[in-house]
Coordinates of N, CA, C and O in Angstrom, one line a residue:
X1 N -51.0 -66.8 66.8 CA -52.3 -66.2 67.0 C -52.3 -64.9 66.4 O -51.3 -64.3 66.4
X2 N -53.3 -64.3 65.8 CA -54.0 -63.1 65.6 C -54.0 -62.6 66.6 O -54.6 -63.1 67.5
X3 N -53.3 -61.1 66.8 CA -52.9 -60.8 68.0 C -53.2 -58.9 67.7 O -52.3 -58.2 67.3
X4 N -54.8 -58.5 68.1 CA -55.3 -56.9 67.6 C -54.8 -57.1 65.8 O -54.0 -56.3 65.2
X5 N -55.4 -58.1 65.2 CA -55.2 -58.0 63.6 C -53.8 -57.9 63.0 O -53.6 -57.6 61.8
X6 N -53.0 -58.0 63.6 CA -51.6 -58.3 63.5 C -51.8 -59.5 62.2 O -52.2 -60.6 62.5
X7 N -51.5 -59.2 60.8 CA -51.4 -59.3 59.6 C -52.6 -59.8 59.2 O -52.8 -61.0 58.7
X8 N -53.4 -58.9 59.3 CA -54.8 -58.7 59.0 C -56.1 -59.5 59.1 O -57.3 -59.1 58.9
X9 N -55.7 -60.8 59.6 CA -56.8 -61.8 59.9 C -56.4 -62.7 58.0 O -56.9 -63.8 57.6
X10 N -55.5 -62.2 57.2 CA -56.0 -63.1 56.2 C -54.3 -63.7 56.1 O -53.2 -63.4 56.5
X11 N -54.8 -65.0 55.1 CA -53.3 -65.7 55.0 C -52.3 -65.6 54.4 O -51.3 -66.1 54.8
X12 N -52.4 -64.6 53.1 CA -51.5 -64.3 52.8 C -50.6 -63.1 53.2 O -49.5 -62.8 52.8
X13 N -51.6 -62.6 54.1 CA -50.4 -61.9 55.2 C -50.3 -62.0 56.6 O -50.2 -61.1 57.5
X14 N -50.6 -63.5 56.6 CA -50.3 -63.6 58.3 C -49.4 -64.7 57.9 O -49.8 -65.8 57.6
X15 N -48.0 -64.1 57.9 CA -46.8 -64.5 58.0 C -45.5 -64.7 58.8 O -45.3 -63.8 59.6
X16 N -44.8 -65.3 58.9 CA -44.1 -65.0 59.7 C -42.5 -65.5 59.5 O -42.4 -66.7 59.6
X17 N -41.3 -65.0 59.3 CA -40.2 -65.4 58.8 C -39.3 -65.3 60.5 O -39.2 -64.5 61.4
X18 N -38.6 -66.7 60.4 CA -37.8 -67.0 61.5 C -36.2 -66.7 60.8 O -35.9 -67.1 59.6
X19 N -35.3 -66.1 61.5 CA -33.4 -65.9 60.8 C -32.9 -66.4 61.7 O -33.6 -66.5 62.7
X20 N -31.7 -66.8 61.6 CA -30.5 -67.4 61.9 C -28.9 -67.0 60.7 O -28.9 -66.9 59.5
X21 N -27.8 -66.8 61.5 CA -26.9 -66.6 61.0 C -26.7 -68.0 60.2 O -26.9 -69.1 60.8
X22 N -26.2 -68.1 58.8 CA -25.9 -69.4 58.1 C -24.5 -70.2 58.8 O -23.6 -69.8 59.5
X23 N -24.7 -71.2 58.4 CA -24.0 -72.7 58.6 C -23.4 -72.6 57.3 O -22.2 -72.6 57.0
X24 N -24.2 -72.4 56.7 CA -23.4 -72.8 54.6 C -22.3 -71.9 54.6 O -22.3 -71.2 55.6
X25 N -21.7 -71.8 54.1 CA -20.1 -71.1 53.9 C -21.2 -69.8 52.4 O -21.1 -68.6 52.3
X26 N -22.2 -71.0 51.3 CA -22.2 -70.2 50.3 C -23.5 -68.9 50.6 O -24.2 -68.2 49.8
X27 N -23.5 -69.1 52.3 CA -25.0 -68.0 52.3 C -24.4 -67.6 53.9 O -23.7 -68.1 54.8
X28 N -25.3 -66.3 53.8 CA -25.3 -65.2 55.1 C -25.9 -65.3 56.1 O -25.9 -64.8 57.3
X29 N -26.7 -66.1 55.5 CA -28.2 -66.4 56.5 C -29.0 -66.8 56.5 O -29.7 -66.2 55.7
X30 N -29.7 -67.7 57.2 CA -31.0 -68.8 57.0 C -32.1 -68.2 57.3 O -32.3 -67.6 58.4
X31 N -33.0 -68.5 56.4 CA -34.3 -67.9 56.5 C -35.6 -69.5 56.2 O -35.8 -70.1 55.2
X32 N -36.2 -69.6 57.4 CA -37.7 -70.1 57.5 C -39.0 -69.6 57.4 O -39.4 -69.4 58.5
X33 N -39.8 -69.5 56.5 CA -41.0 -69.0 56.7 C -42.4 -69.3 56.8 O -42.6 -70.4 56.3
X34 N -43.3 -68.8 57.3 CA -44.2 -69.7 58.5 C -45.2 -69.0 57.9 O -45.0 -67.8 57.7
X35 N -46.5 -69.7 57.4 CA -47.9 -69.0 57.3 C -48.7 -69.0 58.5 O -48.7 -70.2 58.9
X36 N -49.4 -68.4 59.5 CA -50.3 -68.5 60.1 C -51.3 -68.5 59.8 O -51.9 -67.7 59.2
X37 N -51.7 -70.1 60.6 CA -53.2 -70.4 60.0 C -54.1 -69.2 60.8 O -53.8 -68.6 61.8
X38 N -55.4 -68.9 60.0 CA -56.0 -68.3 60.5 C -57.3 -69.6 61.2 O -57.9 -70.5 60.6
X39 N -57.5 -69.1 62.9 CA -58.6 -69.8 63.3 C -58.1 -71.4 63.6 O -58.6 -72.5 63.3
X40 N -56.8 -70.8 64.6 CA -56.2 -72.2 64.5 C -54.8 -71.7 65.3 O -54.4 -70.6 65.1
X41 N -54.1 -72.6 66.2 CA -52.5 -72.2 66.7 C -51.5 -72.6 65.9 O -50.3 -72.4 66.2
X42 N -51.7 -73.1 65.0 CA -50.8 -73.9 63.9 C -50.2 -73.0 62.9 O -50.7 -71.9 62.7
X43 N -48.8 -73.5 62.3 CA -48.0 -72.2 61.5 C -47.8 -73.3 60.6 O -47.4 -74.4 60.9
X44 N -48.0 -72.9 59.3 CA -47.6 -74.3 58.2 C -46.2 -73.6 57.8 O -46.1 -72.4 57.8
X45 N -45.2 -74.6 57.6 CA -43.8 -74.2 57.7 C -43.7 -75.2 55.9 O -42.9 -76.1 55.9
X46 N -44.1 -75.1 55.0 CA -44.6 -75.9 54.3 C -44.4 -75.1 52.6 O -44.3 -75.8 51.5
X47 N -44.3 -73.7 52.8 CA -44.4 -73.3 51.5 C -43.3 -71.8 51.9 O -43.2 -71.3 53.0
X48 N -42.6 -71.5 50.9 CA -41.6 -70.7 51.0 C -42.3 -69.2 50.5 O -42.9 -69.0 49.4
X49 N -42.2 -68.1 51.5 CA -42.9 -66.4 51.2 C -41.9 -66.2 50.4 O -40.8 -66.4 50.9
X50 N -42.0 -65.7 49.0 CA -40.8 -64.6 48.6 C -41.0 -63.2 48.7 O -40.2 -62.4 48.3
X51 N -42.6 -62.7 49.4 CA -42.7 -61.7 49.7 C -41.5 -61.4 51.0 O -40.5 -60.7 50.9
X52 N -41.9 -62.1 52.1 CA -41.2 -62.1 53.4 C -39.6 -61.8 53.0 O -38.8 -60.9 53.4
X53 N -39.6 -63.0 51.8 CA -37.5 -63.0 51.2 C -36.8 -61.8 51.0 O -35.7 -61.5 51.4
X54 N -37.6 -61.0 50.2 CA -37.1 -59.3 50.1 C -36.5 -58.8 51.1 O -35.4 -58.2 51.0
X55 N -37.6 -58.9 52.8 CA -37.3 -58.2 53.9 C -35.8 -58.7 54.7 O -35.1 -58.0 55.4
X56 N -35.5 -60.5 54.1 CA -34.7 -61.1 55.4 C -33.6 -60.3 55.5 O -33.3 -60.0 56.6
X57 N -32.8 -59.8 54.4 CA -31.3 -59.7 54.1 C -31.5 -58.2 55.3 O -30.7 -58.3 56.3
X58 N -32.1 -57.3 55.3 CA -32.4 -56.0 55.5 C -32.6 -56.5 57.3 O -31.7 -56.1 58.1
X59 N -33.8 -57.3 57.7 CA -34.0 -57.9 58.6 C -32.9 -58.2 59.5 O -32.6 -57.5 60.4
X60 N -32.1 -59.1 59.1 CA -30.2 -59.8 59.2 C -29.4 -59.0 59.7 O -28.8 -59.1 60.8
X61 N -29.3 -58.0 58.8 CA -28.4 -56.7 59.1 C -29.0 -56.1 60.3 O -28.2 -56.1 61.2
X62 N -30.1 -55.7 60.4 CA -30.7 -54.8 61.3 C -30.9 -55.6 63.0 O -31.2 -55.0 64.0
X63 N -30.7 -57.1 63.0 CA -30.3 -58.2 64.0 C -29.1 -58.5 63.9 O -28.8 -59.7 64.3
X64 N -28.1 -57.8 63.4 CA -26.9 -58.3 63.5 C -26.4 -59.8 63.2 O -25.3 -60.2 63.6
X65 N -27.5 -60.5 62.4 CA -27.1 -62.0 61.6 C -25.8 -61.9 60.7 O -25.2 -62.9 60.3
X66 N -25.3 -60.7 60.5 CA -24.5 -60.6 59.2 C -23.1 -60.5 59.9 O -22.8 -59.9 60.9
X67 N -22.5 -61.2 59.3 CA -20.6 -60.7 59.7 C -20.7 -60.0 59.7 O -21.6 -59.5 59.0
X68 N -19.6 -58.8 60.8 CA -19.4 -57.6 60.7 C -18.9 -57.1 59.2 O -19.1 -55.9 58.9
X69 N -18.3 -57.9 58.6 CA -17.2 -57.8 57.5 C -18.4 -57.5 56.4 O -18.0 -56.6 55.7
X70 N -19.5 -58.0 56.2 CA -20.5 -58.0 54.8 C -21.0 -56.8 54.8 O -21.6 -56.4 55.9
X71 N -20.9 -55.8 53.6 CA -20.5 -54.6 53.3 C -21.5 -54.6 52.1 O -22.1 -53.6 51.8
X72 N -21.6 -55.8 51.5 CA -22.1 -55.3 49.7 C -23.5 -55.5 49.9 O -24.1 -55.7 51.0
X73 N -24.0 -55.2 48.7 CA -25.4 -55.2 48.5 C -26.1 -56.7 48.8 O -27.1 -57.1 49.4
X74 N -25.4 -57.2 48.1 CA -26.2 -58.6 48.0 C -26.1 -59.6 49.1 O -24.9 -59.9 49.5
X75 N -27.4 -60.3 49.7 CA -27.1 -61.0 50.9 C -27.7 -62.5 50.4 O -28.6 -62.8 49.6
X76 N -26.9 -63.2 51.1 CA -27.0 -64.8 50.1 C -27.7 -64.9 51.1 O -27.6 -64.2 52.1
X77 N -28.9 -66.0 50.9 CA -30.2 -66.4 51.6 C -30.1 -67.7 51.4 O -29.8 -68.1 50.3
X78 N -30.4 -69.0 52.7 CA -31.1 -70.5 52.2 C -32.1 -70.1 53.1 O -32.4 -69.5 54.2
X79 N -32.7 -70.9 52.0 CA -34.5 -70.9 52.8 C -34.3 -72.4 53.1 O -34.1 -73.2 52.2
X80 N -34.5 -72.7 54.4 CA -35.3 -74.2 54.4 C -36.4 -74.6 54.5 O -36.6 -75.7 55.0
X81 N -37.5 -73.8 53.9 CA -38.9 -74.5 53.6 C -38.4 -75.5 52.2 O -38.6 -76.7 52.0
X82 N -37.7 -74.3 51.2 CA -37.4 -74.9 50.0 C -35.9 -76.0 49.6 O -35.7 -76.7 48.7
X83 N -35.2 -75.6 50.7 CA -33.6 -76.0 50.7 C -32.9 -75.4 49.3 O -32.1 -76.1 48.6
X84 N -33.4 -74.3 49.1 CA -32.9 -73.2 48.2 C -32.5 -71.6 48.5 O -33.0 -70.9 49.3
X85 N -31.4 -71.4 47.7 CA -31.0 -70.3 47.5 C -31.4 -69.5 47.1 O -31.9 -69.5 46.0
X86 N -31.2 -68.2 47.9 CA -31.9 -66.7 47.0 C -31.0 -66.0 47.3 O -30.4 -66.2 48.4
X87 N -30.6 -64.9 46.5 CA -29.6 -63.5 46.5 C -30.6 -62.4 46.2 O -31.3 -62.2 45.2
X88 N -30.4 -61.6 47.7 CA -31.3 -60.2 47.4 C -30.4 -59.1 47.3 O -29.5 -58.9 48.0
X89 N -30.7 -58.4 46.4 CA -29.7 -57.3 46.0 C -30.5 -56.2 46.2 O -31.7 -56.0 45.7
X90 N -29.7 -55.3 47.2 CA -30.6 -54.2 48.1 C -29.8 -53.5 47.3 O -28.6 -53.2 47.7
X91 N -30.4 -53.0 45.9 CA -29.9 -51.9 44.7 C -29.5 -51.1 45.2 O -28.3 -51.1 45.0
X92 N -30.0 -50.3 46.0 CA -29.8 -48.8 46.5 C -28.9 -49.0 47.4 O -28.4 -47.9 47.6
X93 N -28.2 -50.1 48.3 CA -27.1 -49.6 48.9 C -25.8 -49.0 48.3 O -25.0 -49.9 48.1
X94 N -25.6 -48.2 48.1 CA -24.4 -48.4 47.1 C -23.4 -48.5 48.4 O -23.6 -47.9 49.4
X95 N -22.0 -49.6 48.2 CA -21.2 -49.1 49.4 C -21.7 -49.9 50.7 O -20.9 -50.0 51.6
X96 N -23.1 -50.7 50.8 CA -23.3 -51.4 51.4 C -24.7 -51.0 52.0 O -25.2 -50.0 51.6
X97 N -25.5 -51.8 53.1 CA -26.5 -51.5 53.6 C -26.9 -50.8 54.3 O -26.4 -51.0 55.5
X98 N -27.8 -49.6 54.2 CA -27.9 -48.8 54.9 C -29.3 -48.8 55.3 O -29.3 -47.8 56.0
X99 N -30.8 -49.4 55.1 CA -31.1 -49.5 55.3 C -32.8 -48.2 54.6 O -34.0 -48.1 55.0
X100 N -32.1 -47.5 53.6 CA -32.8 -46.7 52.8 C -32.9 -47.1 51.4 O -32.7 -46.2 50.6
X101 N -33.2 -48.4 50.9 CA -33.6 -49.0 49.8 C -34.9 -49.0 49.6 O -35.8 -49.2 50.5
X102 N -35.3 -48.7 48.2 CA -36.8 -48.9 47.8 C -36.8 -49.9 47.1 O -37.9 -50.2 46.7
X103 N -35.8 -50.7 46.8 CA -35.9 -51.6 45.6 C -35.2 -52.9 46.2 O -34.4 -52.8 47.1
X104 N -35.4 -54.0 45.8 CA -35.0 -55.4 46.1 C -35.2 -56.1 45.0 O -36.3 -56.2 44.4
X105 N -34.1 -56.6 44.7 CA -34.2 -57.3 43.7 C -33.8 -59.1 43.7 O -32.7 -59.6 43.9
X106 N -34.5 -59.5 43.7 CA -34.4 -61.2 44.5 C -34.1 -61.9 43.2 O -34.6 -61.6 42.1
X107 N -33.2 -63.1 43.5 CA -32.4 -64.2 42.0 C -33.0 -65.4 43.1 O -32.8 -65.1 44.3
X108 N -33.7 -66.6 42.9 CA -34.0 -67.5 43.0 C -33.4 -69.0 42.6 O -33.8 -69.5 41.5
X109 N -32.6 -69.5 43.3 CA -31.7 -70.8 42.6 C -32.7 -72.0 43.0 O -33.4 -71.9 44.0
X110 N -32.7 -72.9 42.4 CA -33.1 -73.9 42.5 C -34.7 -74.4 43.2 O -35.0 -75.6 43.3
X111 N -35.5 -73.5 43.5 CA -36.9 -73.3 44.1 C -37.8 -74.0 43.9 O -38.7 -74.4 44.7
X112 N -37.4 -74.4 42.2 CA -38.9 -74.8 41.7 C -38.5 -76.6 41.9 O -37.4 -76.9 41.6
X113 N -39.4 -77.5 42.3 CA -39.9 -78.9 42.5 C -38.8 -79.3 43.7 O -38.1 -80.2 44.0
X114 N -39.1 -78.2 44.3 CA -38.6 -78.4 46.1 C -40.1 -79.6 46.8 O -39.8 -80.3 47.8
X115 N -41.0 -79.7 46.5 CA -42.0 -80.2 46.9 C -42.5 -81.7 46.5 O -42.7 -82.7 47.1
X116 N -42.5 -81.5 44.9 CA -43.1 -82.5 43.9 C -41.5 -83.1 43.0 O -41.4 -83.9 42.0
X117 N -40.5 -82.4 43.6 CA -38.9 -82.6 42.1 C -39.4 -82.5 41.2 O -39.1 -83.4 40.4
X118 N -40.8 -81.3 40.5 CA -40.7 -81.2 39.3 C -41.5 -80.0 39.2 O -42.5 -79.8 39.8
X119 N -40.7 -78.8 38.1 CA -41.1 -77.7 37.7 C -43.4 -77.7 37.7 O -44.5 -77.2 38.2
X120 N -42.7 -78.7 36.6 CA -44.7 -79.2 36.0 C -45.4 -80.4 37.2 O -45.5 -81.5 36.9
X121 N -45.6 -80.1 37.9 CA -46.2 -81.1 38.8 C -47.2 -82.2 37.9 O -47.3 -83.4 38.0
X122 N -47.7 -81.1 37.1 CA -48.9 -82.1 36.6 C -48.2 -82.8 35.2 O -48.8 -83.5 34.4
X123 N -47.0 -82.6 35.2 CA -46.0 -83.3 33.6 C -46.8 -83.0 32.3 O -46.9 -83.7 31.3
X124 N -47.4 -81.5 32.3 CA -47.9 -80.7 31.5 C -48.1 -79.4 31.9 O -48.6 -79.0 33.0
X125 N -47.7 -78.7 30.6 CA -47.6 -77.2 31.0 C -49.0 -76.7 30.9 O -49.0 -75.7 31.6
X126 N -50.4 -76.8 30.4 CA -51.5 -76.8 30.3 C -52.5 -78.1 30.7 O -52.4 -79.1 30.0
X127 N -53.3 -78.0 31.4 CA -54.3 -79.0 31.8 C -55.6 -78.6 31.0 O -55.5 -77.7 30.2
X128 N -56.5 -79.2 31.2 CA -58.0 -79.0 30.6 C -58.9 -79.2 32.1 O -58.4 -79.9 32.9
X129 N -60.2 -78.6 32.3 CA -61.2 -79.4 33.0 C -62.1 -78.5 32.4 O -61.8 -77.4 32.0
X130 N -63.8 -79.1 32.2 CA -64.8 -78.6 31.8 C -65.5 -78.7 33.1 O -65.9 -79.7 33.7
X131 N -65.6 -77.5 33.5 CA -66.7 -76.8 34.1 C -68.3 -76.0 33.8 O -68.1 -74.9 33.6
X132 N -69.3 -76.3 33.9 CA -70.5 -76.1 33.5 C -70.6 -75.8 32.0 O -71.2 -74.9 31.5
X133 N -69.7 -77.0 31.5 CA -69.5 -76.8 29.8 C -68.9 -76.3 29.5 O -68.6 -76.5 28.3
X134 N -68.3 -75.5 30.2 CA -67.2 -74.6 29.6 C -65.6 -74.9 29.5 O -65.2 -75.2 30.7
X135 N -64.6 -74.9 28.7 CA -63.2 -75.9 28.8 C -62.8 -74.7 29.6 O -63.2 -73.6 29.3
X136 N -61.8 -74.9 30.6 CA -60.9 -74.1 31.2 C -59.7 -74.9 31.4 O -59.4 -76.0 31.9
X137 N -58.6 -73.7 30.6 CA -57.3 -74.4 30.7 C -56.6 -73.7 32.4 O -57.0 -72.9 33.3
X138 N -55.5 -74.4 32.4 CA -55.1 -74.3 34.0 C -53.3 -74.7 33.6 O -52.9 -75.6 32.9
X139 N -52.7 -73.9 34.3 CA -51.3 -74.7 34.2 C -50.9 -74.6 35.7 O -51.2 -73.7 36.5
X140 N -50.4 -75.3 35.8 CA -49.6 -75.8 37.4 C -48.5 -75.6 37.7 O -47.8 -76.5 37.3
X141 N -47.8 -74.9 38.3 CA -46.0 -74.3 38.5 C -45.7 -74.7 40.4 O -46.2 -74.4 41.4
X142 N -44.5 -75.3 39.9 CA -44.1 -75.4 41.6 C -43.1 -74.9 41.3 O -42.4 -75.3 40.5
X143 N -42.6 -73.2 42.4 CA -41.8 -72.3 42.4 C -42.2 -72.0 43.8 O -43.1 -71.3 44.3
X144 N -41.1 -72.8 44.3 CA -41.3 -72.2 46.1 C -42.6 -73.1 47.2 O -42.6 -73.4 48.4
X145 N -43.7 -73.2 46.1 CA -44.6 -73.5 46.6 C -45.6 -73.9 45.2 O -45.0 -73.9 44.2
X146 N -46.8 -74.2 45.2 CA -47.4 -75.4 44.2 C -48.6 -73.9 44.1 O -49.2 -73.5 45.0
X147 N -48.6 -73.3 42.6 CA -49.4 -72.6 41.9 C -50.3 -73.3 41.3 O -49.9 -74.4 40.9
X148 N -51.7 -72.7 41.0 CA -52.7 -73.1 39.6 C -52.4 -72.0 38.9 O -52.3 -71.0 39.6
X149 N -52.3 -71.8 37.8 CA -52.3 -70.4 37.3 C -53.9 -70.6 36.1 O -53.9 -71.6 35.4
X150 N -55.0 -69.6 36.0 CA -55.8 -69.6 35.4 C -56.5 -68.4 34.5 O -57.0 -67.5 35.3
X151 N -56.7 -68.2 33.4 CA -56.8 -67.4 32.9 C -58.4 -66.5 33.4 O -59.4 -67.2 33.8
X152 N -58.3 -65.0 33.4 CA -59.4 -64.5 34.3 C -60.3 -64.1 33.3 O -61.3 -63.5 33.7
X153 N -60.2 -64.5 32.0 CA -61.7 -64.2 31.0 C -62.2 -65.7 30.9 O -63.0 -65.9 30.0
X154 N -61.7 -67.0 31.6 CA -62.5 -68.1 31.9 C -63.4 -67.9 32.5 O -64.4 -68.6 32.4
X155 N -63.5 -66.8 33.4 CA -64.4 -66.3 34.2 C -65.1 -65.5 34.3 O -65.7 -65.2 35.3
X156 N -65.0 -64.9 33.1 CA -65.7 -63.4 32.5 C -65.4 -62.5 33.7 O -66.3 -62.1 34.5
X157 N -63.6 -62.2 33.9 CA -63.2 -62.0 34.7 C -62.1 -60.6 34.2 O -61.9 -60.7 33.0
X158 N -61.5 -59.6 34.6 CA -60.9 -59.0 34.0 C -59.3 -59.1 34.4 O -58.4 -59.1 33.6
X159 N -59.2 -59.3 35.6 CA -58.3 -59.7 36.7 C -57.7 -58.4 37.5 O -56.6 -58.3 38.1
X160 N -58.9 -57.5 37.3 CA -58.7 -56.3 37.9 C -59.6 -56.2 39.3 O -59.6 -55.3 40.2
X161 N -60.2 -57.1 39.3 CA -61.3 -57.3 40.4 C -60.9 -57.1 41.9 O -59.6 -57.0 41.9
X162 N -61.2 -56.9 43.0 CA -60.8 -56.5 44.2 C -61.1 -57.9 44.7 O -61.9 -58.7 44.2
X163 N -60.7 -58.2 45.5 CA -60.5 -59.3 46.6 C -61.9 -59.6 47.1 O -62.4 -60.7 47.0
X164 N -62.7 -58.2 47.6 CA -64.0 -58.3 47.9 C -64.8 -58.8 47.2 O -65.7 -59.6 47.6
X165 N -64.6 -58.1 45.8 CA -65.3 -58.7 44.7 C -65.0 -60.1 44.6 O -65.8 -60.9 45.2
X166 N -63.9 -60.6 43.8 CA -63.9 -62.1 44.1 C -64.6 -63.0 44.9 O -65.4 -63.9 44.6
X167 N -64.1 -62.6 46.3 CA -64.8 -63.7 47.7 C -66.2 -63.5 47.3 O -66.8 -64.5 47.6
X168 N -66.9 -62.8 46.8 CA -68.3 -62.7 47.1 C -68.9 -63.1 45.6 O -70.1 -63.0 45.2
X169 N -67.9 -63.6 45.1 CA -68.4 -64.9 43.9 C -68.3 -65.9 44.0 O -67.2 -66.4 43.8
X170 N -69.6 -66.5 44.3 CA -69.9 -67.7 45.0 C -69.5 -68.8 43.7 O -68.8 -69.8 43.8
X171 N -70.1 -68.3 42.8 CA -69.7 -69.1 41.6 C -68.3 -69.4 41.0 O -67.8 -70.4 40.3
X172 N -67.7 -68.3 41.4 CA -66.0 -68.6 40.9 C -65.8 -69.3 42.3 O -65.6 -70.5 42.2
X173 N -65.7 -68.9 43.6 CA -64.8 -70.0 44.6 C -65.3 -71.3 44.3 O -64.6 -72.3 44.4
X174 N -66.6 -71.3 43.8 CA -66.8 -73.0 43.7 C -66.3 -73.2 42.8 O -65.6 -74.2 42.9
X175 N -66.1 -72.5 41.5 CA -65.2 -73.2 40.1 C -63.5 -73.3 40.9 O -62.9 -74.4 41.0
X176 N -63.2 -72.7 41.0 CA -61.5 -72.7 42.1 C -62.0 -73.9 42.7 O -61.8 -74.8 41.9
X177 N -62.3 -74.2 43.6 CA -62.6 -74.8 44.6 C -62.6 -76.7 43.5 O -62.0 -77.7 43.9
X178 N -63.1 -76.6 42.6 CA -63.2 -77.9 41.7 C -62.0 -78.0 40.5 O -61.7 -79.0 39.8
X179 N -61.4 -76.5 40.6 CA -60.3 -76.9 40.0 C -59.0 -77.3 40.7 O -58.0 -77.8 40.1
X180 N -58.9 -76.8 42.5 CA -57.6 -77.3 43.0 C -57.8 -78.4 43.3 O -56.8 -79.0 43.5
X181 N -59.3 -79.4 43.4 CA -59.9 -80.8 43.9 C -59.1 -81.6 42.4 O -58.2 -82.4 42.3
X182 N -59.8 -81.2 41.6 CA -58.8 -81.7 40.3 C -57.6 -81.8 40.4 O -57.1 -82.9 40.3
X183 N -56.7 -80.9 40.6 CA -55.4 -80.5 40.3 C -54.8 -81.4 41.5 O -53.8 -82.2 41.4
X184 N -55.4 -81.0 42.5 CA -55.2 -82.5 43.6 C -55.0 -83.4 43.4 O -54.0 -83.9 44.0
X185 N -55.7 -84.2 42.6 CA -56.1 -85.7 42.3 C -55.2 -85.9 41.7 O -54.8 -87.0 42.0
X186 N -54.3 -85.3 40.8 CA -53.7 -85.5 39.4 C -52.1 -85.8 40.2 O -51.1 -86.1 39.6

C-alpha cells in the first residue's frame, strides 16, 4: 500500500527490494524486487529494479546479511526475479564498507532473456510501425526486464521533456500506448 506517499504514488518508485543471506557459495546475498502496484494490494515480483541493485550490497551490510569476514568492496548479488548475477562495487570503500560511497558501480551477468531467452525478443534489433503515416522505428531489449526503446524526434520530441509534460500528451501516450499493443502481439 501507499502509505503518506511513501514512493511517491508513481511506479517507478514504488518499490520494494526483499534480502536474504545467499545459499549460492558464488554470491553474498539474495536480492528480490517488487513493484508496487499503484491502486491495488498487489506487488509484481516480475521485473528486476537495477535502481534498487545499487542499494542491496550497502542494505546487506547495514542488516548484517554479510559474513562477518566480507571486507572488500564488491558484493556478489543473485537476483531471483531474473535468476542472475550482479557485482556492486562500492568504489569508495577502500578497505571495505563503510557506508560513505557516492558511487556504485554494478556488472550484470546473465540478465538479458531471463523472461523471453532472448536478448531481441522481437528477433530484430529494429522494428517498423506506421503511425498516423509516419514510420517509427522501435527496438526491443530484454535486460532484467522487456524495454521498447524509441527515438524522441519520432515525436517531435527532444527527450528533455519533464514527466508532466509528457503525461499531458495525449497524443504521444496514445502513440506509446499502440506501440507496446504492437510490440505485444509480436
Amino acid at each position: 500500500r501507499q502509505i503518506n506517499g511513501l514512493g511517491g504514488g508513481d511506479p517507478l518508485t514504488s518499490k520494494v527490494a526483499i534480502l536474504a543471506p545467499s545459499t549460492r557459495k558464488d554470491c553474498d546475498v539474495t536480492y528480490l524486487s517488487g513493484e508496487v502496484r499503484l491502486g491495488s494490494s498487489e506487488i509484481n515480483y516480475g521485473i528486476m529494479c537495477g535502481n534498487l541493485a545499487s542499494g542491496v550490497g550497502l542494505a546487506a551490510h547495514h542488516l548484517n546479511l554479510l559474513e562477518s569476514s566480507k571486507h572488500e568492496s564488491i558484493i556478489r548479488i543473485f537476483n531471483t526475479n531474473a535468476s542472475s548475477v550482479i557485482h556492486a562495487d562500492y568504489v569508495d570503500f577502500a578497505g571495505g564498507i563503510s557506508g560513505k560511497t557516492t558511487e556504485v558501480d554494478l556488472v550484470f551477468f546473465s540478465s538479458s532473456g531471463s523472461i523471453t531467452s532472448k536478448t531481441l525478443p522481437c528477433d530484430q534489433p529494429v522494428g517498423h510501425i506506421q503511425i498516423d503515416g509516419v514510420n517509427i522505428e522501435y527496438s526491443v531489449v530484454e535486460a532484467g526486464a522487456i524495454y521498447t526503446f524509441i527515438r524522441a524526434d519520432s515525436f517531435a520530441l527532444t527527450g528533455l521533456e519533464s514527466p508532466e509534460e509528457l503525461n499531458c500528451n495525449i497524443q504521444l501516450r496514445a502513440s506509446v500506448e499502440e506501440i507496446r499493443k504492437h510490440v505485444c502481439d509480436q
